[in-house]
Tab-separated table of C-alpha atoms and ligand atoms in Angstrom:
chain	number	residue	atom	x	y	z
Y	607	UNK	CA	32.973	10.842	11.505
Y	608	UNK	CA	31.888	8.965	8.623
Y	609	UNK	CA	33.171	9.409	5.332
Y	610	UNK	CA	30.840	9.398	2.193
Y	611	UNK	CA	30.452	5.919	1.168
Y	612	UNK	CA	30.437	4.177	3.854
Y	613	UNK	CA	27.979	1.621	4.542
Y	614	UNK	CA	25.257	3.518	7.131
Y	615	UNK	CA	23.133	0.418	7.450
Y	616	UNK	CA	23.664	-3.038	6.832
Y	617	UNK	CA	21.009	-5.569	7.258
Y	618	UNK	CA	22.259	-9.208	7.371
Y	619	UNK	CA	19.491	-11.676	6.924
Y	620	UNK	CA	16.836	-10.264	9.113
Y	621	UNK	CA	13.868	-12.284	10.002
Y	622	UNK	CA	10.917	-11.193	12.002
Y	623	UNK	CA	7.816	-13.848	12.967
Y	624	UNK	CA	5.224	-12.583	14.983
Y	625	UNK	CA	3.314	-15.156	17.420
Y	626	UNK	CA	4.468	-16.848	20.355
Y	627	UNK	CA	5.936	-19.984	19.058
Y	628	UNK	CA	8.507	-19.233	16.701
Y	629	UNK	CA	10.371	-22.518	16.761
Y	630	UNK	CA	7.521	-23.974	14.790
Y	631	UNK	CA	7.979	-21.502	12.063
Y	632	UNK	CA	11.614	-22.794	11.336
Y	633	UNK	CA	10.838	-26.814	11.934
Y	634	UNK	CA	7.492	-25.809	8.976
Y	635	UNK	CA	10.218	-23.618	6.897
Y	636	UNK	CA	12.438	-26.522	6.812
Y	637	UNK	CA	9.881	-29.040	5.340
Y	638	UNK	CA	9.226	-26.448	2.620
Y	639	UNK	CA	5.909	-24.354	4.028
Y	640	UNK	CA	4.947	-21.502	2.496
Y	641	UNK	CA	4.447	-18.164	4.206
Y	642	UNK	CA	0.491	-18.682	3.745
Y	643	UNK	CA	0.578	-22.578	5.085
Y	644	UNK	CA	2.683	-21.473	8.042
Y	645	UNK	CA	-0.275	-18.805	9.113
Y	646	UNK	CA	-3.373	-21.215	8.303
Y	647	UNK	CA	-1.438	-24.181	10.544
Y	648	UNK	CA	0.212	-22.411	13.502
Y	649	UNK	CA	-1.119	-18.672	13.415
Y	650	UNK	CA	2.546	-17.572	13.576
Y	651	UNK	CA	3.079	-14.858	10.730
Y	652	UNK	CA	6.525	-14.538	9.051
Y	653	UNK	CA	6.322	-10.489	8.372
Y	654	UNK	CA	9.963	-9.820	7.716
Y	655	UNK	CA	11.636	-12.675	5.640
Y	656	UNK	CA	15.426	-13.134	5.444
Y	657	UNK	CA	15.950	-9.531	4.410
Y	658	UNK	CA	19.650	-8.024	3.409
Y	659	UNK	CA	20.657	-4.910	2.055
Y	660	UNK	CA	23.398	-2.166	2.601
Y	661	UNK	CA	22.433	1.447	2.948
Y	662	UNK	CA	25.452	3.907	2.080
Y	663	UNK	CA	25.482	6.969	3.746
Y	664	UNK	CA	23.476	9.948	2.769
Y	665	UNK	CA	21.756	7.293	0.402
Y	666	UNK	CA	17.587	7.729	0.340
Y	667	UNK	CA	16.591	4.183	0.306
Y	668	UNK	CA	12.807	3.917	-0.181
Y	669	UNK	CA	11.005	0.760	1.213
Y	670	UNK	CA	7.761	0.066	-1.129
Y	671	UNK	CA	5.268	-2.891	-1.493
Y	672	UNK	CA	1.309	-3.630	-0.692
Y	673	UNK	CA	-0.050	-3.148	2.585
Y	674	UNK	CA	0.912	-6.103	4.895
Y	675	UNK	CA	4.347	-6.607	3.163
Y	676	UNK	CA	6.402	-6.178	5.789
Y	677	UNK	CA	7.399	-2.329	5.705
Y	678	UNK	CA	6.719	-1.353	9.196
Y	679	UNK	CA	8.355	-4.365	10.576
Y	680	UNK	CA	11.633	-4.163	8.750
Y	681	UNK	CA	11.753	-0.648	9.893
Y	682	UNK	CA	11.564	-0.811	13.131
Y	683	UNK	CA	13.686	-3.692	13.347
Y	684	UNK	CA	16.162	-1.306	12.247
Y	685	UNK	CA	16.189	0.477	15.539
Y	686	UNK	CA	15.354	-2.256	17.561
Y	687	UNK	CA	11.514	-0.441	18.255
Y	688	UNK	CA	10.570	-4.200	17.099
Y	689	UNK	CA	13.009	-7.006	18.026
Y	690	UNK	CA	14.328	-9.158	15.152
Y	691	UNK	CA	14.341	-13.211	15.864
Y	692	UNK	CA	17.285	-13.560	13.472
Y	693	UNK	CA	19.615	-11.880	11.526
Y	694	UNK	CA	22.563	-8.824	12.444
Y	695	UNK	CA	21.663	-4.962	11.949
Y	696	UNK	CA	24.537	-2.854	11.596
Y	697	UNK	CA	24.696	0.621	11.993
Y	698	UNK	CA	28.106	2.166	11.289
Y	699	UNK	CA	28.992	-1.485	11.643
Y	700	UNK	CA	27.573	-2.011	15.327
Y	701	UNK	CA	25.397	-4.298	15.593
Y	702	UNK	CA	22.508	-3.514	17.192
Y	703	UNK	CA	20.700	-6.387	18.159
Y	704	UNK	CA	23.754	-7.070	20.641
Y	705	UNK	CA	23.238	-3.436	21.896
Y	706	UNK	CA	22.414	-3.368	26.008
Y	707	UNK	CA	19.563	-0.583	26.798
Y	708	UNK	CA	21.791	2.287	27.529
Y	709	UNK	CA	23.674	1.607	23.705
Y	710	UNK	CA	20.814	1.434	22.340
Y	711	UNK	CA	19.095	4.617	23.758
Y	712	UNK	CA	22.512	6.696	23.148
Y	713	UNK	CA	22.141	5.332	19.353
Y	714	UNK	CA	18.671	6.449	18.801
Y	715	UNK	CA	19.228	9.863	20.344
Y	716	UNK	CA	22.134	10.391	18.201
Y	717	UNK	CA	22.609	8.514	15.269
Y	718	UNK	CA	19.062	7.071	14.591
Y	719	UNK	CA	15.762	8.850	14.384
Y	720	UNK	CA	12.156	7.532	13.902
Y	721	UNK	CA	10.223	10.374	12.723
Y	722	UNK	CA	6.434	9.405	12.903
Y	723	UNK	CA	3.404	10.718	10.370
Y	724	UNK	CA	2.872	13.842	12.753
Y	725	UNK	CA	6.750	14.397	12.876
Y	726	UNK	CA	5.849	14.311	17.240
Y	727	UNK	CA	5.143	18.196	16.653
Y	728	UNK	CA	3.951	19.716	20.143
Y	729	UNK	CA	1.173	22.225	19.068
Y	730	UNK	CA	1.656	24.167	22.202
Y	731	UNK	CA	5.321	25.659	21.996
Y	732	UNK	CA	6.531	28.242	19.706
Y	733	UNK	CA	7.970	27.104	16.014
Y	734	UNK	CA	11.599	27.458	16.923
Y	735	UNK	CA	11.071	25.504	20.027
Y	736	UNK	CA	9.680	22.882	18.096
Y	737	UNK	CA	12.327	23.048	15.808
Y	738	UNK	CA	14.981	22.966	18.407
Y	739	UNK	CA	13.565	20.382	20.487
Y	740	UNK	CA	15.711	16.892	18.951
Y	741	UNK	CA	18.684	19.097	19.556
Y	742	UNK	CA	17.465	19.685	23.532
Y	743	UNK	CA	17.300	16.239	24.028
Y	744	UNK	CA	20.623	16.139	22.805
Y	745	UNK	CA	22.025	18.314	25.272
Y	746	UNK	CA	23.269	21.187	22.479
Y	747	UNK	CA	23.753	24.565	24.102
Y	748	UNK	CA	20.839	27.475	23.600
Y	749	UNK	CA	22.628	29.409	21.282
Y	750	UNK	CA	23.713	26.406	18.938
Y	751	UNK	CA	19.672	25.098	19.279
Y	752	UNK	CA	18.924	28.319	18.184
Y	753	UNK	CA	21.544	29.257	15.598
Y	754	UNK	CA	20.690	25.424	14.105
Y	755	UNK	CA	16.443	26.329	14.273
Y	756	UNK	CA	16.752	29.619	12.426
Y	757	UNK	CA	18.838	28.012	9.223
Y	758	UNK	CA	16.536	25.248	9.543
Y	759	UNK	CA	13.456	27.516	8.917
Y	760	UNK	CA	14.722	29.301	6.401
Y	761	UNK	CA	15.129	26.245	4.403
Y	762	UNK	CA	11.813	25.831	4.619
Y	763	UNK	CA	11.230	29.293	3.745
Y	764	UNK	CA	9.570	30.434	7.148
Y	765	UNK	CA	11.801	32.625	8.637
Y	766	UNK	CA	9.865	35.164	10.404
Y	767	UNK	CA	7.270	32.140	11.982
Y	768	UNK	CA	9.639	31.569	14.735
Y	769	UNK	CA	7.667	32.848	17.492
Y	770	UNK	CA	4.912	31.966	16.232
Y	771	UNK	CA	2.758	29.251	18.304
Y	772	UNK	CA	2.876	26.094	16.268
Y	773	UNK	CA	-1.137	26.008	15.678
Y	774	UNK	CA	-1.191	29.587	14.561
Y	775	UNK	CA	0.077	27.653	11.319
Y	776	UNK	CA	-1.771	26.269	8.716
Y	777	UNK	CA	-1.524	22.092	8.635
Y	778	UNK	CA	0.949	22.303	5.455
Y	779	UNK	CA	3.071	24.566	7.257
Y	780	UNK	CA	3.418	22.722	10.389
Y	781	UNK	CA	4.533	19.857	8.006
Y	782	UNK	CA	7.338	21.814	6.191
Y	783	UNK	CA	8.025	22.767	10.712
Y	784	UNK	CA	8.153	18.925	10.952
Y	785	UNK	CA	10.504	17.991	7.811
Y	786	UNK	CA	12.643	20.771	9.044
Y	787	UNK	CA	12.992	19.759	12.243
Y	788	UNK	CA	13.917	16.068	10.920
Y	789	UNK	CA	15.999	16.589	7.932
Y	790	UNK	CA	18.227	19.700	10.144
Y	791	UNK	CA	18.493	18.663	13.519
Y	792	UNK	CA	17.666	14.823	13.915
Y	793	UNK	CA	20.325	12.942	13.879
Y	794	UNK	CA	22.484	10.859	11.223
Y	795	UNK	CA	20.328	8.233	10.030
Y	796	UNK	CA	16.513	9.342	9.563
Y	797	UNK	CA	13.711	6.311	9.697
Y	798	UNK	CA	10.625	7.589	8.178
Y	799	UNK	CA	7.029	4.981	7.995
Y	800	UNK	CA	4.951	7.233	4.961
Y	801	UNK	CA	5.126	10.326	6.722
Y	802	UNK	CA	2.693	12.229	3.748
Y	803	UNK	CA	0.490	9.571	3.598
Y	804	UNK	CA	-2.328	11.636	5.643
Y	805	UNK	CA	-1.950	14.745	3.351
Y	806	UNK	CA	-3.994	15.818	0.302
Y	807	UNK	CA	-2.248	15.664	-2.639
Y	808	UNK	CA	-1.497	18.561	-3.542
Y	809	UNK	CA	0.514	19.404	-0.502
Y	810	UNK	CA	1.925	15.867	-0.387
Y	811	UNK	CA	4.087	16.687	-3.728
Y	812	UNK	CA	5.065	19.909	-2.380
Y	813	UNK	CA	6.263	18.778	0.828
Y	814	UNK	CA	8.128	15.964	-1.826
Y	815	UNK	CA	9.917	18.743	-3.433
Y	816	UNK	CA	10.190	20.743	-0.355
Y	817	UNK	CA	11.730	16.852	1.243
Y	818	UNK	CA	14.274	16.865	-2.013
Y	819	UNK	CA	15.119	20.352	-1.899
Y	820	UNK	CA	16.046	20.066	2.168
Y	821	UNK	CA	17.833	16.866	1.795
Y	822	UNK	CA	20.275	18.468	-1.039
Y	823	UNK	CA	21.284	21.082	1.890
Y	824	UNK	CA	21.863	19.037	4.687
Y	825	UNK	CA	22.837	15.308	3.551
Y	826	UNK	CA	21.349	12.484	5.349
Y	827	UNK	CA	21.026	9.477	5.402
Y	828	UNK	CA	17.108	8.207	4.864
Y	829	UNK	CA	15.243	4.864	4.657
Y	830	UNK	CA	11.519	5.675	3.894
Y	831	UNK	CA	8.631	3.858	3.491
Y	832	UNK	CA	5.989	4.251	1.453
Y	833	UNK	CA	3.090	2.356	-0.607
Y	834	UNK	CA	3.071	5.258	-3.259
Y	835	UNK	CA	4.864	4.333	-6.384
Y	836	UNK	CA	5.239	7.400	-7.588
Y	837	UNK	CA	6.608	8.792	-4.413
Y	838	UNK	CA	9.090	6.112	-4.047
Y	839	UNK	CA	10.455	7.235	-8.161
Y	840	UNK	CA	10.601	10.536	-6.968
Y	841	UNK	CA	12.320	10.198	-4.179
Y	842	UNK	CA	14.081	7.309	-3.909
Y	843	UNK	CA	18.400	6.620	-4.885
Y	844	UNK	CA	17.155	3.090	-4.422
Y	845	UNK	CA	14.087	0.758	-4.601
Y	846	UNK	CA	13.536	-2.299	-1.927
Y	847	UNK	CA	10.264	-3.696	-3.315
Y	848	UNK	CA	8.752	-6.336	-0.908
Y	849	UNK	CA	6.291	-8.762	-0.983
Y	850	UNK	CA	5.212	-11.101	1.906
Y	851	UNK	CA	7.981	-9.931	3.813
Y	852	UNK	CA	10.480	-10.498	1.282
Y	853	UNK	CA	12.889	-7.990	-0.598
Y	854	UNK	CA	11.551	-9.297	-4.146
Y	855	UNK	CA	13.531	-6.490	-5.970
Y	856	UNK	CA	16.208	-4.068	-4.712
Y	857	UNK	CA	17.406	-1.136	-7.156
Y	858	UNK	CA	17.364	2.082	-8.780
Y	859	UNK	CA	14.386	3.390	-9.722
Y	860	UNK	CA	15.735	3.304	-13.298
Y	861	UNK	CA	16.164	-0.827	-12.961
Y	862	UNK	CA	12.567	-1.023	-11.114
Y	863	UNK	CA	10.767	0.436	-13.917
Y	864	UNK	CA	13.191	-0.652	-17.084
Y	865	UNK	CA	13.596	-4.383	-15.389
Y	866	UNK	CA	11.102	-5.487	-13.007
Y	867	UNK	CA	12.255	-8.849	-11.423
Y	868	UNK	CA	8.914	-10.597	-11.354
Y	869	UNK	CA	4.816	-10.268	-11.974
Y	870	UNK	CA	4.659	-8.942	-8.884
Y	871	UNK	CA	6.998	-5.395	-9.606
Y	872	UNK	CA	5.844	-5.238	-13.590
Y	873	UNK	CA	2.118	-4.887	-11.961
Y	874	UNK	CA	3.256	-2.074	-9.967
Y	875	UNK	CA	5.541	-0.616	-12.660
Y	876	UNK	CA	3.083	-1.023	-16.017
Y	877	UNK	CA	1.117	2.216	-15.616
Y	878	UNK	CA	4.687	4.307	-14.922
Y	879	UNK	CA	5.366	7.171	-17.236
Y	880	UNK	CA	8.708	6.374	-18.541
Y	881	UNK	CA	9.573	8.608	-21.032
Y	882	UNK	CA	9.816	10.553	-17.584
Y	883	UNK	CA	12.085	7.657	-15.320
Y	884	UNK	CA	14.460	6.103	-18.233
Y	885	UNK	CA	17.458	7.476	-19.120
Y	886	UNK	CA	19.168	7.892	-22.710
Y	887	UNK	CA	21.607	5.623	-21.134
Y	888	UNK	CA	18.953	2.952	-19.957
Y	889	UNK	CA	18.158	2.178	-23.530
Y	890	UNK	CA	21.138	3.209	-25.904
Y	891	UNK	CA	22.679	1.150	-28.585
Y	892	UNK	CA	26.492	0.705	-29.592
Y	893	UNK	CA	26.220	2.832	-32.381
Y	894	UNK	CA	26.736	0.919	-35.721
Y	895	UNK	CA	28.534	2.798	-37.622
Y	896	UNK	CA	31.576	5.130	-36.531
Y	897	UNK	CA	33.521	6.700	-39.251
Y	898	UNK	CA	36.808	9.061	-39.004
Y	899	UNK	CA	36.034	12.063	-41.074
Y	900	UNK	CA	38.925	12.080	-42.825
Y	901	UNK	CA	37.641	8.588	-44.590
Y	902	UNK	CA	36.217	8.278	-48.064
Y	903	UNK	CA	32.608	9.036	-48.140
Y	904	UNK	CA	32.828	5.185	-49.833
Y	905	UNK	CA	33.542	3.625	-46.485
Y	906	UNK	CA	30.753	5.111	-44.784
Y	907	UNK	CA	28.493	3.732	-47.767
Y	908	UNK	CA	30.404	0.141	-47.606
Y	909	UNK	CA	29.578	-0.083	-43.652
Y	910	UNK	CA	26.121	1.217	-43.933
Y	911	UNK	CA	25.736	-1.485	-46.494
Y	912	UNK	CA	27.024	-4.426	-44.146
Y	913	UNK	CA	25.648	-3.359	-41.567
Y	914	UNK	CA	22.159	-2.076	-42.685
Y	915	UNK	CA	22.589	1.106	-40.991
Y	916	UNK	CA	20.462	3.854	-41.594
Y	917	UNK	CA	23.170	6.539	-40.734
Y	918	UNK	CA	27.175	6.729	-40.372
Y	919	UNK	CA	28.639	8.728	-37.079
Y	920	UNK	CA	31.288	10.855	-38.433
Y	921	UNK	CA	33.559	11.491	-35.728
Y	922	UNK	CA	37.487	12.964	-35.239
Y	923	UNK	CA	40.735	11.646	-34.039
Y	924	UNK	CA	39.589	12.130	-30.679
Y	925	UNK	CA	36.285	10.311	-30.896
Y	926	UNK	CA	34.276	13.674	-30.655
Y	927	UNK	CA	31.284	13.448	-32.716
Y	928	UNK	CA	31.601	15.882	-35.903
Y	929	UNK	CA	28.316	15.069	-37.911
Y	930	UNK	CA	26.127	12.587	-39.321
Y	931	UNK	CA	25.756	11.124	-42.528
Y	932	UNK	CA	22.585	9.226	-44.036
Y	933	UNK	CA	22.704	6.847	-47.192
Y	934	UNK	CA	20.893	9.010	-49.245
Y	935	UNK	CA	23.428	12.002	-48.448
Y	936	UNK	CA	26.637	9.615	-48.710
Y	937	UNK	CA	25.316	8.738	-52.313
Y	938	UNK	CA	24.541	11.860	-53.144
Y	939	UNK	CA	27.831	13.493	-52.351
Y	940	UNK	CA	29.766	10.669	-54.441
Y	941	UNK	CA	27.264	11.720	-57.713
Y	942	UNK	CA	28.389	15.274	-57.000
Y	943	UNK	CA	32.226	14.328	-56.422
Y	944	UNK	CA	32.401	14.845	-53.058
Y	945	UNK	CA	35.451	12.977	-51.546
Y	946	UNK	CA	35.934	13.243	-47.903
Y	947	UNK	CA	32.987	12.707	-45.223
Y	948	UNK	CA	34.025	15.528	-43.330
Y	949	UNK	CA	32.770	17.667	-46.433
Y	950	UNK	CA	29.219	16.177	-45.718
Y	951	UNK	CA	28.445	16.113	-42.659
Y	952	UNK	CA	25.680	17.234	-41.388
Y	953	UNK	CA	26.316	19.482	-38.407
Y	954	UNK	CA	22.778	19.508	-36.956
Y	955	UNK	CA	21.688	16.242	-35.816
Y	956	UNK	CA	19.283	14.707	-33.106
Y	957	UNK	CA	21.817	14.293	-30.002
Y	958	UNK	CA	21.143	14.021	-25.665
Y	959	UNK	CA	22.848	13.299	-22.647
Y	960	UNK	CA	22.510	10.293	-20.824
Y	961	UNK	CA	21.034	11.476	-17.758
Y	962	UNK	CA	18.256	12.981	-19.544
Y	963	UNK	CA	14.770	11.184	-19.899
Y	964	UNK	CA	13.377	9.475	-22.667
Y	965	UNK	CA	11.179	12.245	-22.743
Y	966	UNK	CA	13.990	14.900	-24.079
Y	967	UNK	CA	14.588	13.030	-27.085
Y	968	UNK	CA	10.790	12.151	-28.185
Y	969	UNK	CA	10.351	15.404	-30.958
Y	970	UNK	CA	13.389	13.897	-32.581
Y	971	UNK	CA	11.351	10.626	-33.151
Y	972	UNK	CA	8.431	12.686	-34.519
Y	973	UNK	CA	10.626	14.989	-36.774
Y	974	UNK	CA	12.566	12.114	-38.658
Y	975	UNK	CA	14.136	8.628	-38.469
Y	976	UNK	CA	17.618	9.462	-37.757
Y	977	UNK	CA	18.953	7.687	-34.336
Y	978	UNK	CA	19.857	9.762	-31.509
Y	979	UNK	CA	23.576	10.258	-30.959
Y	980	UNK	CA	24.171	10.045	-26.652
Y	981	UNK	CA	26.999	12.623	-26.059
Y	982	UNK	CA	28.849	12.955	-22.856
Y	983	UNK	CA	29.374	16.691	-21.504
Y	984	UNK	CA	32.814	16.452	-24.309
Y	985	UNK	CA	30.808	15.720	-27.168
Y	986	UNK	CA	32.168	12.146	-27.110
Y	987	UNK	CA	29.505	9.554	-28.973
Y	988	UNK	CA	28.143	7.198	-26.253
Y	989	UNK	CA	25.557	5.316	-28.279
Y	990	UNK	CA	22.298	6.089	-30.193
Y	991	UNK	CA	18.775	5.498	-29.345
Y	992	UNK	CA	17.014	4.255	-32.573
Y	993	UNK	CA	13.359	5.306	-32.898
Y	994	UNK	CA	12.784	1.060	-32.553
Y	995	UNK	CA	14.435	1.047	-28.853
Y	996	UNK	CA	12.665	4.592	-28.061
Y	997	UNK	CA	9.171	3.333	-29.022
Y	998	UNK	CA	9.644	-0.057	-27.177
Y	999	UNK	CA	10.695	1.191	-24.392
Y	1000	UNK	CA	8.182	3.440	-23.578
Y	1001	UNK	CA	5.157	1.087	-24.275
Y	1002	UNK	CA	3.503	-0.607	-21.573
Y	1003	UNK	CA	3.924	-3.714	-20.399
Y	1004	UNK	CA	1.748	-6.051	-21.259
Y	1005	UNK	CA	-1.312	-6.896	-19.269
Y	1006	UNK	CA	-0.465	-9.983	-17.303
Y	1007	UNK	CA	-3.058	-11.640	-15.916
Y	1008	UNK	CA	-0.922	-13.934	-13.973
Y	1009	UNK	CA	0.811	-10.642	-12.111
Y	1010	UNK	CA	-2.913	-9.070	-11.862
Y	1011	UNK	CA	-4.062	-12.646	-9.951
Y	1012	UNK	CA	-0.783	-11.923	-7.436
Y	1013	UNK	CA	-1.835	-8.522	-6.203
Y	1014	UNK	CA	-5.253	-8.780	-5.822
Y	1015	UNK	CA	-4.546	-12.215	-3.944
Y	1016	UNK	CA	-2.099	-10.263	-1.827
Y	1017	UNK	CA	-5.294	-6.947	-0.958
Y	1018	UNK	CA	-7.642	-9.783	-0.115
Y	1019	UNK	CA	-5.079	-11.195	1.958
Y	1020	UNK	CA	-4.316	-8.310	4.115
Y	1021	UNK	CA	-7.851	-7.155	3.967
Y	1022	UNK	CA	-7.999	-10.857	5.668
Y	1023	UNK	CA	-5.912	-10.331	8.386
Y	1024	UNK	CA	-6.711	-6.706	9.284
Y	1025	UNK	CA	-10.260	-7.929	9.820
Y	1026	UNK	CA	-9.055	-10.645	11.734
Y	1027	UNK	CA	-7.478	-7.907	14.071
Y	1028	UNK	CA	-10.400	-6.034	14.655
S	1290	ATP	N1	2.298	-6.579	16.396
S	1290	ATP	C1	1.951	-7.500	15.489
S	1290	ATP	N2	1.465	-8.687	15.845
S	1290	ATP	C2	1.132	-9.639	14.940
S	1290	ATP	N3	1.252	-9.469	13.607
S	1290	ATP	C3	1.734	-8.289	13.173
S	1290	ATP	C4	2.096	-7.236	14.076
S	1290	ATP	N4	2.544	-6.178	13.352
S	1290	ATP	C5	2.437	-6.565	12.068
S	1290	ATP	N5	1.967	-7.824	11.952
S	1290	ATP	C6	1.783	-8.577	10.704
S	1290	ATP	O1	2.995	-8.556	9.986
S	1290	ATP	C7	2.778	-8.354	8.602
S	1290	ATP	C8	3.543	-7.114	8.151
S	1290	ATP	O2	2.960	-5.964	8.752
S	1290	ATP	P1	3.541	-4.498	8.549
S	1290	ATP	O3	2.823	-3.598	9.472
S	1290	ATP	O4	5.012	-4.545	8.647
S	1290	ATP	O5	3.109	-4.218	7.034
S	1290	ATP	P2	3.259	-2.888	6.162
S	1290	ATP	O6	3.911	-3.321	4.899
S	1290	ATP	O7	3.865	-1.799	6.954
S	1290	ATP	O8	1.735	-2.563	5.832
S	1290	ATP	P3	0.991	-1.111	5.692
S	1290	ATP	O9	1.297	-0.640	4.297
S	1290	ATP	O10	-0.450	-1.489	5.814
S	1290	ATP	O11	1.478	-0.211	6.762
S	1290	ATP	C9	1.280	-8.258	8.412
S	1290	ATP	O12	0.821	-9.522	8.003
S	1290	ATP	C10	0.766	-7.915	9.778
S	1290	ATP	O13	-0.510	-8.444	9.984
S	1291	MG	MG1	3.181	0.103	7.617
């Protein structure tokens, strides 16, 4: 079995061209075409571009980006439901596209699940049958199916529906049925194309939490696609954002938001809420000024000085943080005869962690101008976020009109095509 960072899927340079002439894709590519020019001259379209990423295990890699991007594609190239012209797909470092039939059906029933918008529920059979039925194809004894059903329900708090028919359910409750059945019994690797893109909203973000919640328990490893933004945040360990069948920018959803790569990702990224994404961590600042508390009070006022700082960090031998000092106070204390800075300071200051968001630490911006101290879980100064860096980084991006041309070129685009289909 694997062990917990391993590398579940590896995609080496995947392309995929639709059309029946591929060769003249590569002899355009070569001469420079663009994805657009290729389409117009030889109606071949290039939907999954020279793609690579790794996938660890248990990782939930979200794929995001406009309709027409690619997303479908590069999924199902990942269990071969749509052949790729190029490139090596590994799972647990077999590659796939040299897999014969038999391999490849072996693969899919136990390593590699599609689950579809509908999860393939059969409306017919009783709840725990529907539950139990990946693990039937399987070949898993009664008692195991059953055993394996029953935990899976109660995960999704409906124990007692059981023996219930599956439409005796309401359509939300069929879906938590569906996400049980994936998340419990499917196999290894999950493969999921926007599967609460049908639902109304409301019961989307519960079956989100209800998705989170489920995947804590049972660890798997999930690549899921979605156009939703906020879903992909929410969700996601990792980001691929593509564009025209590209990966334009791969990474945390902490990176997406705090660093988009291009026009293309700050458009999708300016309306984000990210006092809510960023992290203390994402924005903190070596702290200026660190002072041992056993110093002279006149050291901390000497560095301030230099260094224009609007507040010492008084910490101890050990580099715990003891208090804070501000100019005013250090000056202050030296009128009064104060000697030491561990007689001054202040014990109560504006401090997170760096995990938390941006939004933890915004009342400290609003009750005074001290920085922020970041503290690991021993107290230990990190850095500080300065009101500046806090304020900054939560504004939004700047309208760019540029980045605004991009996307709607890329809608009309699509729109393009999918009338063309009709
Ligand atoms: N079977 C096919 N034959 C020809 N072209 C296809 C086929 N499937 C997809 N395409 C084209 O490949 C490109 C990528 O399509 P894909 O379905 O992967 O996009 P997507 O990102 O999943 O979009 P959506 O968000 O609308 O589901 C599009 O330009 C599409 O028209
Ligand atoms: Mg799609």
């Amino acid at each position: 079995m694997s062990k917990n960072n391993e590398i579940a899927i590896s995609c080496q340079n995947v392309w995929k061209v639709f059309g029946n002439r591929p060769k003249a894709v590569w002899d355009l590519l070569r001469k420079g075409a663009t994805r657009q020019e290729i389409i117009e001259q030889t109606g071949q379209v290039i939907a999954v571009k020279d793609v690579s990423f790794d996938i660890r295990q248990n990782e939930i890699f979200v794929i995001m980006g406009l309709s027409g991007s690619g997303k479908s594609t590069l999924l199902r190239c990942i269990n071969r439901l749509i052949e790729p012209n190029q490139g090596k797909i590994l799972i647990y470092g077999a590659d796939i596209t040299r897999m014969n039939n038999s391999e490849l059906k072996k693969l899919r029933r136990h390593q590699l699940s599609m689950v579809f918008q509908h999860f393939g529920l059969l409306p017919n059979r009783s709840v725990l049958e529907n539950v139990a039925f990946g693990l039937e194809i399987r070949g898993e004894s009664k008692s195991e199916r059953q055993a394996k059903a029953m935990e899976a329900l109660e995960l999704v708090e409906l124990q007692g529906w059981g023996n219930s028919r599956l439409h005796e359910l309401s359509g939300g409750m069929q879906q938590r049925v569906g996400l049980a059945r994936s998340l419990v019994v499917d196999s290894d690797i999950l493969l999921m194309d926007e599967p609460f893109s049908a639902l109304d909203p409301l019961i989307r973000r519960q079956l989100q939490d209800e998705f989170i919640k489920l995947r804590a328990a049972v660890k798997k490893t999930v690549v899921f696609v979605t156009h939703d933004l906020y879903e992909a945040l929410k969700l996601g360990d990792r980001i691929a954002i593509m564009k025209d069948g590209e990966i334009v920018q791969c990474g945390s959803p902490q990176d997406i938001v705090s660093q988009p790569s291009d026009d293309y990702v700050s458009e999708f990224v300016k309306d984000v809420p990210k006092a809510k994404i960023l992290s203390a961590e994402s924005i903190m600042q070596e702290p200026e000024v660190v002072v041992w508390r056993r110093y002279d009070i006149e050291v901390a006022i000497r560095e301030m000085t230099a260094k224009k700082a609007q507040v010492a960090f008084i910490t101890d031998s050990r580099g715990e943080l003891k208090g804070t000092v501000t100019m005013e106070q250090a000056i202050e204390a030296l009128r009064q005869g104060l000697g030491k800075l561990e007689e001054i300071a202040q014990k109560e200051f504006p401090w997170t962690s760096p995990e938390s968001p941006l939004e933890a630490s915004l009342h400290y911006v609003a009750e005074g101008d001290i920085p922020v101290a970041v503290l690991d879980e021993r107290r230990h100064l990190l850095g500080m976020i300065t009101r500046k860096a806090l304020i900054g980084a939560m504004k939004p991006d700047k309208p760019n009109s540029e980045a605004r041309f991009v996307v709607e070129a890329g809608i009309n685009h699509n729109e393009k095509i999918a009338a063309g289909g009709q």
